[in-house]
């Protein structure tokens, strides 16, 4: 019954001084509104009819104020002329009745399309004799409103692409974590589904989460599977991860497969990573880096390989060390630890894999004599210069 009465009252004209109630059905009722303790409403219409409304029936309420009542009185008596409507629009603006000010300014424009004061109140600008809104003016300059400001269409395209990029990156992070959980599922079909997903993924945006998972993974079989996935993904993070695997991983099979995938991929930036590894603290890493450089067959690695033919390392013996270990020492001279503990001496080590890489890259063999290698390299550089002059 309440809803029926409310809908019927929507057809009544709004009173001059009243609160305005927007119903959930889309209708409106005006009158004196009270909210009861239980959250429901009681509205008294200008005719004296009392309408009870449940809270769920009310969408929004606009309460009458002293200013709105003054406005209603002015609006009732204002003539429908340019001067009167403009004066009423200005009065509304001064009293912070912005929606009402807009309504009367729009009426002025209807009566006089060239009225500058009304146009400016409506945020129009005169551009070469034509009245334009700010949006129209910006559009004429090739700008569109996006994310709180006007931007070029190219900038908007970049922002949208960046948003899609972030969305896809989040998607892959979620998917890859899910697949890893499924690998531990008791249901064989889930395990098979996860393994198939890891064997098929190739989107570059899946690279960073694959690498993150690989860094934390302890299971050797899962690590090999993740390394195979990384090898299929063309992303700098996967290249870096495969380089580190090929140099440092204790699993020889994993090291060799990582190196093979990098050599076969032809990706750029790999040589530089292995050249940097020639300066590693670990002698074994120096030699692994040389093997990689020989396999890549990049002539730019020749000079760094010559420098790495013989490297200085510390040798730890005695005490509880359990054998000899080596680490890089950039300084010269040797020393030993006092007392009865392990003794540390410095030595110069020849790196056979570095020599093998040089022989493979040059076809020459000067042993571990760096001076002879450097003379040979200098001769090659002079020969190239002569050839270049002849080409001119």
PDB file of C-alpha atoms in Angstrom, residues 32-268:
ATOM      1  CA  UNK A  32       8.384  17.863   4.604  1.00  0.00           C
ATOM      2  CA  UNK A  33      10.542  14.801   5.315  1.00  0.00           C
ATOM      3  CA  UNK A  34      11.325  13.223   8.701  1.00  0.00           C
ATOM      4  CA  UNK A  35      13.526  10.208   9.327  1.00  0.00           C
ATOM      5  CA  UNK A  36      12.336   7.950  12.153  1.00  0.00           C
ATOM      6  CA  UNK A  37      14.476   6.057  14.669  1.00  0.00           C
ATOM      7  CA  UNK A  38      14.160   2.764  12.782  1.00  0.00           C
ATOM      8  CA  UNK A  39      15.555   4.378   9.621  1.00  0.00           C
ATOM      9  CA  UNK A  40      12.244   4.676   7.768  1.00  0.00           C
ATOM     10  CA  UNK A  41      10.849   8.009   6.566  1.00  0.00           C
ATOM     11  CA  UNK A  42       7.634   9.980   7.026  1.00  0.00           C
ATOM     12  CA  UNK A  43       6.841  12.621   4.416  1.00  0.00           C
ATOM     13  CA  UNK A  44       4.073  15.205   4.667  1.00  0.00           C
ATOM     14  CA  UNK A  45       2.970  16.621   1.327  1.00  0.00           C
ATOM     15  CA  UNK A  46       1.832  20.229   0.860  1.00  0.00           C
ATOM     16  CA  UNK A  47      -1.738  18.883   0.742  1.00  0.00           C
ATOM     17  CA  UNK A  48      -1.268  17.371   4.225  1.00  0.00           C
ATOM     18  CA  UNK A  49      -1.070  13.752   3.152  1.00  0.00           C
ATOM     19  CA  UNK A  50       1.371  11.657   5.211  1.00  0.00           C
ATOM     20  CA  UNK A  51       3.340   9.052   3.314  1.00  0.00           C
ATOM     21  CA  UNK A  52       5.385   6.342   5.073  1.00  0.00           C
ATOM     22  CA  UNK A  53       8.475   5.123   3.219  1.00  0.00           C
ATOM     23  CA  UNK A  54      10.754   2.225   4.010  1.00  0.00           C
ATOM     24  CA  UNK A  55      14.438   3.004   3.956  1.00  0.00           C
ATOM     25  CA  UNK A  56      14.926   0.603   1.028  1.00  0.00           C
ATOM     26  CA  UNK A  57      12.419   2.609  -1.065  1.00  0.00           C
ATOM     27  CA  UNK A  58      14.459   5.830  -0.867  1.00  0.00           C
ATOM     28  CA  UNK A  59      17.343   6.315  -3.293  1.00  0.00           C
ATOM     29  CA  UNK A  60      18.423   9.831  -2.214  1.00  0.00           C
ATOM     30  CA  UNK A  61      17.158  12.885  -0.334  1.00  0.00           C
ATOM     31  CA  UNK A  62      17.675  16.576  -1.077  1.00  0.00           C
ATOM     32  CA  UNK A  63      16.701  18.651   1.939  1.00  0.00           C
ATOM     33  CA  UNK A  64      15.254  22.114   1.556  1.00  0.00           C
ATOM     34  CA  UNK A  65      17.423  24.976   2.849  1.00  0.00           C
ATOM     35  CA  UNK A  66      16.833  28.638   3.478  1.00  0.00           C
ATOM     36  CA  UNK A  67      18.711  29.476   0.283  1.00  0.00           C
ATOM     37  CA  UNK A  68      16.732  27.007  -1.799  1.00  0.00           C
ATOM     38  CA  UNK A  69      13.476  28.451  -0.408  1.00  0.00           C
ATOM     39  CA  UNK A  70      14.601  31.983  -1.323  1.00  0.00           C
ATOM     40  CA  UNK A  71      15.501  30.695  -4.769  1.00  0.00           C
ATOM     41  CA  UNK A  72      12.079  29.093  -5.207  1.00  0.00           C
ATOM     42  CA  UNK A  73      10.412  32.400  -4.368  1.00  0.00           C
ATOM     43  CA  UNK A  74      12.609  34.303  -6.845  1.00  0.00           C
ATOM     44  CA  UNK A  75      12.209  31.706  -9.584  1.00  0.00           C
ATOM     45  CA  UNK A  76       8.408  31.848  -9.301  1.00  0.00           C
ATOM     46  CA  UNK A  77       8.311  35.579  -9.980  1.00  0.00           C
ATOM     47  CA  UNK A  78      11.251  36.001 -12.401  1.00  0.00           C
ATOM     48  CA  UNK A  79      10.137  37.009 -15.932  1.00  0.00           C
ATOM     49  CA  UNK A  80      11.275  34.828 -18.808  1.00  0.00           C
ATOM     50  CA  UNK A  81      13.545  37.502 -20.269  1.00  0.00           C
ATOM     51  CA  UNK A  82      17.263  37.626 -20.957  1.00  0.00           C
ATOM     52  CA  UNK A  83      17.916  40.210 -18.242  1.00  0.00           C
ATOM     53  CA  UNK A  84      15.803  38.511 -15.553  1.00  0.00           C
ATOM     54  CA  UNK A  85      17.110  35.020 -16.210  1.00  0.00           C
ATOM     55  CA  UNK A  86      20.711  36.260 -16.253  1.00  0.00           C
ATOM     56  CA  UNK A  87      20.200  38.116 -12.974  1.00  0.00           C
ATOM     57  CA  UNK A  88      18.713  34.989 -11.422  1.00  0.00           C
ATOM     58  CA  UNK A  89      21.631  32.893 -12.702  1.00  0.00           C
ATOM     59  CA  UNK A  90      24.114  35.305 -11.079  1.00  0.00           C
ATOM     60  CA  UNK A  91      22.158  35.282  -7.809  1.00  0.00           C
ATOM     61  CA  UNK A  92      22.228  31.463  -7.779  1.00  0.00           C
ATOM     62  CA  UNK A  93      25.968  31.450  -8.414  1.00  0.00           C
ATOM     63  CA  UNK A  94      26.561  33.888  -5.531  1.00  0.00           C
ATOM     64  CA  UNK A  95      24.553  31.625  -3.211  1.00  0.00           C
ATOM     65  CA  UNK A  96      26.279  28.394  -4.298  1.00  0.00           C
ATOM     66  CA  UNK A  97      23.208  27.051  -6.094  1.00  0.00           C
ATOM     67  CA  UNK A  98      25.302  25.938  -9.041  1.00  0.00           C
ATOM     68  CA  UNK A  99      22.886  23.560 -10.741  1.00  0.00           C
ATOM     69  CA  UNK A 100      20.167  26.236 -10.641  1.00  0.00           C
ATOM     70  CA  UNK A 101      22.619  28.841 -11.968  1.00  0.00           C
ATOM     71  CA  UNK A 102      23.427  26.563 -14.893  1.00  0.00           C
ATOM     72  CA  UNK A 103      19.736  26.040 -15.649  1.00  0.00           C
ATOM     73  CA  UNK A 104      19.045  29.784 -15.896  1.00  0.00           C
ATOM     74  CA  UNK A 105      22.235  30.497 -17.865  1.00  0.00           C
ATOM     75  CA  UNK A 106      21.177  27.828 -20.354  1.00  0.00           C
ATOM     76  CA  UNK A 107      17.793  29.559 -20.632  1.00  0.00           C
ATOM     77  CA  UNK A 108      19.579  32.830 -21.424  1.00  0.00           C
ATOM     78  CA  UNK A 109      21.507  31.100 -24.219  1.00  0.00           C
ATOM     79  CA  UNK A 110      18.240  29.740 -25.583  1.00  0.00           C
ATOM     80  CA  UNK A 111      16.877  33.290 -25.681  1.00  0.00           C
ATOM     81  CA  UNK A 112      20.129  34.857 -26.930  1.00  0.00           C
ATOM     82  CA  UNK A 113      22.748  32.416 -28.348  1.00  0.00           C
ATOM     83  CA  UNK A 114      25.338  35.234 -28.557  1.00  0.00           C
ATOM     84  CA  UNK A 115      25.100  36.265 -24.888  1.00  0.00           C
ATOM     85  CA  UNK A 116      28.732  36.305 -23.741  1.00  0.00           C
ATOM     86  CA  UNK A 117      28.028  36.456 -19.989  1.00  0.00           C
ATOM     87  CA  UNK A 118      25.825  33.346 -20.043  1.00  0.00           C
ATOM     88  CA  UNK A 119      28.217  31.505 -22.333  1.00  0.00           C
ATOM     89  CA  UNK A 120      31.131  32.183 -19.997  1.00  0.00           C
ATOM     90  CA  UNK A 121      29.109  31.050 -16.988  1.00  0.00           C
ATOM     91  CA  UNK A 122      28.544  27.767 -18.862  1.00  0.00           C
ATOM     92  CA  UNK A 123      32.330  27.501 -19.481  1.00  0.00           C
ATOM     93  CA  UNK A 124      32.136  28.318 -23.171  1.00  0.00           C
ATOM     94  CA  UNK A 125      35.090  30.079 -24.806  1.00  0.00           C
ATOM     95  CA  UNK A 126      34.995  32.238 -27.922  1.00  0.00           C
ATOM     96  CA  UNK A 127      37.457  30.696 -30.376  1.00  0.00           C
ATOM     97  CA  UNK A 128      37.758  32.568 -33.669  1.00  0.00           C
ATOM     98  CA  UNK A 129      34.200  33.815 -33.359  1.00  0.00           C
ATOM     99  CA  UNK A 130      32.747  30.426 -32.419  1.00  0.00           C
ATOM    100  CA  UNK A 131      31.499  29.544 -28.919  1.00  0.00           C
ATOM    101  CA  UNK A 132      32.997  26.262 -27.757  1.00  0.00           C
ATOM    102  CA  UNK A 133      33.002  24.297 -24.523  1.00  0.00           C
ATOM    103  CA  UNK A 134      36.356  23.478 -22.981  1.00  0.00           C
ATOM    104  CA  UNK A 135      35.946  19.905 -24.194  1.00  0.00           C
ATOM    105  CA  UNK A 136      35.243  21.064 -27.747  1.00  0.00           C
ATOM    106  CA  UNK A 137      38.188  23.460 -27.641  1.00  0.00           C
ATOM    107  CA  UNK A 138      40.559  20.761 -26.410  1.00  0.00           C
ATOM    108  CA  UNK A 139      39.210  18.329 -28.983  1.00  0.00           C
ATOM    109  CA  UNK A 140      39.976  20.860 -31.728  1.00  0.00           C
ATOM    110  CA  UNK A 141      43.589  20.792 -30.495  1.00  0.00           C
ATOM    111  CA  UNK A 142      43.673  17.000 -30.692  1.00  0.00           C
ATOM    112  CA  UNK A 143      43.343  16.508 -26.922  1.00  0.00           C
ATOM    113  CA  UNK A 144      41.001  14.184 -25.039  1.00  0.00           C
ATOM    114  CA  UNK A 145      40.131  13.972 -21.343  1.00  0.00           C
ATOM    115  CA  UNK A 146      41.680  10.899 -19.756  1.00  0.00           C
ATOM    116  CA  UNK A 147      42.611  10.046 -16.149  1.00  0.00           C
ATOM    117  CA  UNK A 148      41.833  13.493 -14.779  1.00  0.00           C
ATOM    118  CA  UNK A 149      43.471  15.688 -17.436  1.00  0.00           C
ATOM    119  CA  UNK A 150      43.545  16.487 -21.142  1.00  0.00           C
ATOM    120  CA  UNK A 151      46.123  14.474 -23.062  1.00  0.00           C
ATOM    121  CA  UNK A 152      47.173  13.770 -26.624  1.00  0.00           C
ATOM    122  CA  UNK A 153      45.690  10.689 -28.235  1.00  0.00           C
ATOM    123  CA  UNK A 154      49.187   9.197 -28.432  1.00  0.00           C
ATOM    124  CA  UNK A 155      49.649   9.668 -24.678  1.00  0.00           C
ATOM    125  CA  UNK A 156      46.248   8.084 -24.018  1.00  0.00           C
ATOM    126  CA  UNK A 157      47.203   5.123 -26.219  1.00  0.00           C
ATOM    127  CA  UNK A 158      50.431   4.694 -24.236  1.00  0.00           C
ATOM    128  CA  UNK A 159      48.586   4.891 -20.907  1.00  0.00           C
ATOM    129  CA  UNK A 160      46.042   2.338 -22.042  1.00  0.00           C
ATOM    130  CA  UNK A 161      48.783   0.044 -23.311  1.00  0.00           C
ATOM    131  CA  UNK A 162      50.604   0.407 -19.986  1.00  0.00           C
ATOM    132  CA  UNK A 163      47.401  -0.446 -18.157  1.00  0.00           C
ATOM    133  CA  UNK A 164      46.921  -3.568 -20.262  1.00  0.00           C
ATOM    134  CA  UNK A 165      50.595  -4.449 -19.692  1.00  0.00           C
ATOM    135  CA  UNK A 166      50.153  -4.264 -15.909  1.00  0.00           C
ATOM    136  CA  UNK A 167      46.928  -6.226 -16.105  1.00  0.00           C
ATOM    137  CA  UNK A 168      48.578  -9.005 -18.115  1.00  0.00           C
ATOM    138  CA  UNK A 169      51.612  -9.049 -15.825  1.00  0.00           C
ATOM    139  CA  UNK A 170      49.321  -9.504 -12.829  1.00  0.00           C
ATOM    140  CA  UNK A 171      47.460 -12.240 -14.699  1.00  0.00           C
ATOM    141  CA  UNK A 172      50.653 -14.194 -15.384  1.00  0.00           C
ATOM    142  CA  UNK A 173      51.854 -13.862 -11.797  1.00  0.00           C
ATOM    143  CA  UNK A 174      48.565 -15.314 -10.588  1.00  0.00           C
ATOM    144  CA  UNK A 175      48.553 -18.116 -13.168  1.00  0.00           C
ATOM    145  CA  UNK A 176      52.128 -19.216 -12.556  1.00  0.00           C
ATOM    146  CA  UNK A 177      51.668 -19.357  -8.781  1.00  0.00           C
ATOM    147  CA  UNK A 178      48.527 -21.409  -9.357  1.00  0.00           C
ATOM    148  CA  UNK A 179      50.366 -23.865 -11.640  1.00  0.00           C
ATOM    149  CA  UNK A 180      53.081 -24.315  -9.018  1.00  0.00           C
ATOM    150  CA  UNK A 181      50.438 -25.171  -6.399  1.00  0.00           C
ATOM    151  CA  UNK A 182      48.887 -27.673  -8.783  1.00  0.00           C
ATOM    152  CA  UNK A 183      52.224 -29.488  -9.103  1.00  0.00           C
ATOM    153  CA  UNK A 184      51.719 -30.559  -5.486  1.00  0.00           C
ATOM    154  CA  UNK A 185      48.080 -31.529  -5.971  1.00  0.00           C
ATOM    155  CA  UNK A 186      47.003 -35.088  -5.148  1.00  0.00           C
ATOM    156  CA  UNK A 187      44.976 -35.272  -8.346  1.00  0.00           C
ATOM    157  CA  UNK A 188      47.155 -36.507 -11.240  1.00  0.00           C
ATOM    158  CA  UNK A 189      45.101 -34.567 -13.805  1.00  0.00           C
ATOM    159  CA  UNK A 190      45.891 -31.283 -12.031  1.00  0.00           C
ATOM    160  CA  UNK A 191      49.616 -32.098 -11.997  1.00  0.00           C
ATOM    161  CA  UNK A 192      49.525 -32.931 -15.709  1.00  0.00           C
ATOM    162  CA  UNK A 193      47.636 -29.712 -16.456  1.00  0.00           C
ATOM    163  CA  UNK A 194      50.233 -27.648 -14.584  1.00  0.00           C
ATOM    164  CA  UNK A 195      53.154 -29.366 -16.322  1.00  0.00           C
ATOM    165  CA  UNK A 196      51.543 -28.832 -19.732  1.00  0.00           C
ATOM    166  CA  UNK A 197      50.989 -25.144 -18.924  1.00  0.00           C
ATOM    167  CA  UNK A 198      54.638 -24.649 -17.942  1.00  0.00           C
ATOM    168  CA  UNK A 199      55.784 -26.421 -21.116  1.00  0.00           C
ATOM    169  CA  UNK A 200      53.642 -24.176 -23.337  1.00  0.00           C
ATOM    170  CA  UNK A 201      53.959 -20.698 -21.822  1.00  0.00           C
ATOM    171  CA  UNK A 202      55.910 -18.258 -24.000  1.00  0.00           C
ATOM    172  CA  UNK A 203      54.458 -14.788 -23.358  1.00  0.00           C
ATOM    173  CA  UNK A 204      57.289 -12.330 -22.487  1.00  0.00           C
ATOM    174  CA  UNK A 205      55.196 -10.967 -19.605  1.00  0.00           C
ATOM    175  CA  UNK A 206      55.347 -14.406 -17.990  1.00  0.00           C
ATOM    176  CA  UNK A 207      59.134 -14.068 -17.766  1.00  0.00           C
ATOM    177  CA  UNK A 208      59.526 -12.149 -14.465  1.00  0.00           C
ATOM    178  CA  UNK A 209      57.170 -14.406 -12.425  1.00  0.00           C
ATOM    179  CA  UNK A 210      58.822 -17.518 -13.917  1.00  0.00           C
ATOM    180  CA  UNK A 211      62.232 -16.198 -12.851  1.00  0.00           C
ATOM    181  CA  UNK A 212      60.947 -15.286  -9.389  1.00  0.00           C
ATOM    182  CA  UNK A 213      59.602 -18.812  -8.961  1.00  0.00           C
ATOM    183  CA  UNK A 214      62.843 -20.313 -10.269  1.00  0.00           C
ATOM    184  CA  UNK A 215      64.930 -18.341  -7.766  1.00  0.00           C
ATOM    185  CA  UNK A 216      62.956 -19.762  -4.843  1.00  0.00           C
ATOM    186  CA  UNK A 217      62.449 -23.308  -6.142  1.00  0.00           C
ATOM    187  CA  UNK A 218      64.265 -26.196  -4.388  1.00  0.00           C
ATOM    188  CA  UNK A 219      62.941 -29.243  -6.266  1.00  0.00           C
ATOM    189  CA  UNK A 220      65.528 -30.158  -8.977  1.00  0.00           C
ATOM    190  CA  UNK A 221      62.919 -31.533 -11.395  1.00  0.00           C
ATOM    191  CA  UNK A 222      60.759 -28.426 -11.074  1.00  0.00           C
ATOM    192  CA  UNK A 223      63.824 -26.206 -11.511  1.00  0.00           C
ATOM    193  CA  UNK A 224      64.642 -27.923 -14.802  1.00  0.00           C
ATOM    194  CA  UNK A 225      61.067 -27.475 -15.991  1.00  0.00           C
ATOM    195  CA  UNK A 226      61.099 -23.788 -15.047  1.00  0.00           C
ATOM    196  CA  UNK A 227      64.431 -23.330 -16.823  1.00  0.00           C
ATOM    197  CA  UNK A 228      62.936 -24.833 -19.988  1.00  0.00           C
ATOM    198  CA  UNK A 229      60.035 -22.402 -19.691  1.00  0.00           C
ATOM    199  CA  UNK A 230      62.458 -19.486 -19.228  1.00  0.00           C
ATOM    200  CA  UNK A 231      64.363 -20.567 -22.339  1.00  0.00           C
ATOM    201  CA  UNK A 232      61.211 -20.163 -24.453  1.00  0.00           C
ATOM    202  CA  UNK A 233      60.422 -16.676 -23.145  1.00  0.00           C
ATOM    203  CA  UNK A 234      62.098 -13.708 -24.801  1.00  0.00           C
ATOM    204  CA  UNK A 235      62.563 -11.324 -21.875  1.00  0.00           C
ATOM    205  CA  UNK A 236      65.660  -9.768 -20.311  1.00  0.00           C
ATOM    206  CA  UNK A 237      64.822 -11.299 -16.926  1.00  0.00           C
ATOM    207  CA  UNK A 238      64.910 -14.820 -18.385  1.00  0.00           C
ATOM    208  CA  UNK A 239      68.200 -14.124 -20.185  1.00  0.00           C
ATOM    209  CA  UNK A 240      69.767 -12.967 -16.915  1.00  0.00           C
ATOM    210  CA  UNK A 241      68.390 -15.991 -15.074  1.00  0.00           C
ATOM    211  CA  UNK A 242      69.729 -18.459 -17.653  1.00  0.00           C
ATOM    212  CA  UNK A 243      73.168 -16.828 -17.566  1.00  0.00           C
ATOM    213  CA  UNK A 244      73.301 -17.208 -13.791  1.00  0.00           C
ATOM    214  CA  UNK A 245      72.128 -20.816 -14.012  1.00  0.00           C
ATOM    215  CA  UNK A 246      74.814 -21.646 -16.576  1.00  0.00           C
ATOM    216  CA  UNK A 247      77.508 -20.158 -14.350  1.00  0.00           C
ATOM    217  CA  UNK A 248      76.509 -21.041 -10.801  1.00  0.00           C
ATOM    218  CA  UNK A 249      73.989 -23.849 -10.549  1.00  0.00           C
ATOM    219  CA  UNK A 250      75.345 -27.041  -8.891  1.00  0.00           C
ATOM    220  CA  UNK A 251      73.222 -29.155 -11.262  1.00  0.00           C
ATOM    221  CA  UNK A 252      75.520 -29.768 -14.256  1.00  0.00           C
ATOM    222  CA  UNK A 253      72.640 -30.842 -16.495  1.00  0.00           C
ATOM    223  CA  UNK A 254      70.821 -27.620 -15.708  1.00  0.00           C
ATOM    224  CA  UNK A 255      73.948 -25.513 -16.304  1.00  0.00           C
ATOM    225  CA  UNK A 256      74.597 -27.053 -19.710  1.00  0.00           C
ATOM    226  CA  UNK A 257      70.985 -26.874 -20.871  1.00  0.00           C
ATOM    227  CA  UNK A 258      70.777 -23.217 -19.827  1.00  0.00           C
ATOM    228  CA  UNK A 259      73.919 -22.420 -21.810  1.00  0.00           C
ATOM    229  CA  UNK A 260      72.695 -24.375 -24.831  1.00  0.00           C
ATOM    230  CA  UNK A 261      69.391 -22.507 -24.865  1.00  0.00           C
ATOM    231  CA  UNK A 262      71.189 -19.142 -24.778  1.00  0.00           C
ATOM    232  CA  UNK A 263      73.592 -20.102 -27.566  1.00  0.00           C
ATOM    233  CA  UNK A 264      70.747 -21.367 -29.757  1.00  0.00           C
ATOM    234  CA  UNK A 265      68.498 -18.390 -29.081  1.00  0.00           C
ATOM    235  CA  UNK A 266      70.811 -15.796 -30.623  1.00  0.00           C
ATOM    236  CA  UNK A 267      69.650 -13.216 -28.081  1.00  0.00           C
ATOM    237  CA  UNK A 268      71.615 -10.007 -27.708  1.00  0.00           C
TER     238      UNK A 268
END
